[in-house]
N, CA, C and O atoms as a Tinker XYZ file with bonds, in Angstrom:
   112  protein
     1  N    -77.103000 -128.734000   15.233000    73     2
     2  CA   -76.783000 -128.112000   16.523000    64     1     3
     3  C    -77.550000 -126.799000   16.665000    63     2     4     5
     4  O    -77.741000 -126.218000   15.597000    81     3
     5  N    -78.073000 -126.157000   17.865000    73     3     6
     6  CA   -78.310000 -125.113000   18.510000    64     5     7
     7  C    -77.340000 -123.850000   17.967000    63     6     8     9
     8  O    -76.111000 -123.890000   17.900000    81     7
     9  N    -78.030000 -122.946000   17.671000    73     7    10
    10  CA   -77.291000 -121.292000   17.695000    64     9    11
    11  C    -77.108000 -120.692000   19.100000    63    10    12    13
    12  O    -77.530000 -121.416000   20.002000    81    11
    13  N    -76.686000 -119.778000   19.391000    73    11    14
    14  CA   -76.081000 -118.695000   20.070000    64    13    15
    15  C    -77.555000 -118.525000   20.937000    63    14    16    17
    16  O    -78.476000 -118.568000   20.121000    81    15
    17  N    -77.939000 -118.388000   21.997000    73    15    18
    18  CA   -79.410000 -118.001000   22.593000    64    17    19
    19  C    -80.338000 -118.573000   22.540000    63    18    20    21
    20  O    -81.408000 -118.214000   23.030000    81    19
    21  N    -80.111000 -119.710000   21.861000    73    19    22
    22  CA   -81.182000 -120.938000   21.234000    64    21    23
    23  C    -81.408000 -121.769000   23.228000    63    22    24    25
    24  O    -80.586000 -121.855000   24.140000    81    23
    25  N    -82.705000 -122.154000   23.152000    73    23    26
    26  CA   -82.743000 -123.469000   24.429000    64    25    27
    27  C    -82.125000 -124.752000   24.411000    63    26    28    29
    28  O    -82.408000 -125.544000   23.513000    81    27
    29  N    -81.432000 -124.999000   25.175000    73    27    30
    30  CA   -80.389000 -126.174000   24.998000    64    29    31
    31  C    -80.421000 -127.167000   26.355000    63    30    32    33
    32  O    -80.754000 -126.550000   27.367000    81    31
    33  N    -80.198000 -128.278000   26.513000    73    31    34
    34  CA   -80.005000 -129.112000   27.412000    64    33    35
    35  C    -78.302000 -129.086000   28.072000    63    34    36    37
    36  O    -77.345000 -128.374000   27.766000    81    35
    37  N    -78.400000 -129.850000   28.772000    73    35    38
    38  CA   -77.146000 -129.671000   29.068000    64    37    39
    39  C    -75.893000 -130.793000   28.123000    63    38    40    41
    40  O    -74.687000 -130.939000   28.323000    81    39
    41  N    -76.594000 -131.280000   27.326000    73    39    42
    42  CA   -75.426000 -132.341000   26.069000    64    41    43
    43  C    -74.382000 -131.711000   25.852000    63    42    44    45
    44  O    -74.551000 -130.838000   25.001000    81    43
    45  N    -73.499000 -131.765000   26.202000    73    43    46
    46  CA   -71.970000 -131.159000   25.729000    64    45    47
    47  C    -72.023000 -130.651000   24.238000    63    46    48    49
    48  O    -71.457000 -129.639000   23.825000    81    47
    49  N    -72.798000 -131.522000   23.494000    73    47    50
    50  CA   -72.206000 -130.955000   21.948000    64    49    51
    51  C    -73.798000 -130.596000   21.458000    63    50    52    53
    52  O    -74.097000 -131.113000   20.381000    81    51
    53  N    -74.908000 -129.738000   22.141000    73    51    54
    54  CA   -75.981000 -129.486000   22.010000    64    53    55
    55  C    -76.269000 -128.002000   21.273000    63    54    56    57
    56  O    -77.265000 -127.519000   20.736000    81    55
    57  N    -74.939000 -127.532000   21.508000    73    55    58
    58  CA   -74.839000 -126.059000   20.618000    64    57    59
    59  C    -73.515000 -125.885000   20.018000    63    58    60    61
    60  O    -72.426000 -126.231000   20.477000    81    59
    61  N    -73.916000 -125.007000   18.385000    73    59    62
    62  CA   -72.905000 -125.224000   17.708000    64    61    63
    63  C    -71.358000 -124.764000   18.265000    63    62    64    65
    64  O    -70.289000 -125.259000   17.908000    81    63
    65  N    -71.595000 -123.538000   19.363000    73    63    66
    66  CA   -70.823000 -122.871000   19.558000    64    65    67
    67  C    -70.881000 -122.837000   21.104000    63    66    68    69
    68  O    -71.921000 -122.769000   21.759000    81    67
    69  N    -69.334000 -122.906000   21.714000    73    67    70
    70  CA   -69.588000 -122.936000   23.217000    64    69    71
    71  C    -70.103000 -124.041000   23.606000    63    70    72    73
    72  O    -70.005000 -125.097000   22.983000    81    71
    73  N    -71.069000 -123.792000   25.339000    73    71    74
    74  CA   -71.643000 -124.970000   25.799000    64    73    75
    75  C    -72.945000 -123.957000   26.274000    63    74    76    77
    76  O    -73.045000 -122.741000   26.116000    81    75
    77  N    -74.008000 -125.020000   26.986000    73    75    78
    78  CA   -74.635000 -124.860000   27.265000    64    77    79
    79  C    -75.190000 -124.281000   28.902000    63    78    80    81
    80  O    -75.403000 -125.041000   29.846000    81    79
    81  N    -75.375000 -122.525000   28.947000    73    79    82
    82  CA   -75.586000 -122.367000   30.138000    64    81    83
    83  C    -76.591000 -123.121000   31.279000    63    82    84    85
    84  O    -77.801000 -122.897000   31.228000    81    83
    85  N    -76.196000 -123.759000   32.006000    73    83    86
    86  CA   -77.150000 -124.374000   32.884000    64    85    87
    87  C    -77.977000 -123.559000   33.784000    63    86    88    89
    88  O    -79.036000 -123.821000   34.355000    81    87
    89  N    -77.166000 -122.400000   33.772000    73    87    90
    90  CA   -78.257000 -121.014000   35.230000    64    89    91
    91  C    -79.017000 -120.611000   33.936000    63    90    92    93
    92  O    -80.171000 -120.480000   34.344000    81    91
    93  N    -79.020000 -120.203000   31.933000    73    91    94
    94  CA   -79.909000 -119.596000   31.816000    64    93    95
    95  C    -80.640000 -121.025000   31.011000    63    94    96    97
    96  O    -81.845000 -121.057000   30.762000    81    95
    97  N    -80.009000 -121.785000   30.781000    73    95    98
    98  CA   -80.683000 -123.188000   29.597000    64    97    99
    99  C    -80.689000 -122.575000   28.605000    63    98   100   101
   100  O    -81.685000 -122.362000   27.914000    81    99
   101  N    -79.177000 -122.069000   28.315000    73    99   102
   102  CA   -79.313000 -121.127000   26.627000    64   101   103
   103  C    -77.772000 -121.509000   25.835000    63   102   104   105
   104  O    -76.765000 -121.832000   26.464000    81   103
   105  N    -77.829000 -121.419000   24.687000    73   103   106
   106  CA   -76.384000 -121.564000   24.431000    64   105   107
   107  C    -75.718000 -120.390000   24.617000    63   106   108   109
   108  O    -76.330000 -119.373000   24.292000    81   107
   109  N    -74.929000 -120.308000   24.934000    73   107   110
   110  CA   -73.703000 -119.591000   24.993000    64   109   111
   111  C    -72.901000 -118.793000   23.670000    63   110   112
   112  O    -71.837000 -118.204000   23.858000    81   111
């Protein structure tokens, strides 16, 4: 999984922590 500020898609389980902002495409 994705870290904290990492680029992420919008996959529900695409970052370890939180979800994935769709306005910045960052994890959360």
């Amino acid at each position: 999984c994705k870290g904290k500020g990492a680029p992420c898609t919008r996959l529900m389980y695409d970052c370890c922590h939180g979800s994935c902002s769709s306005s910045k495409g960052r994890c959360g």
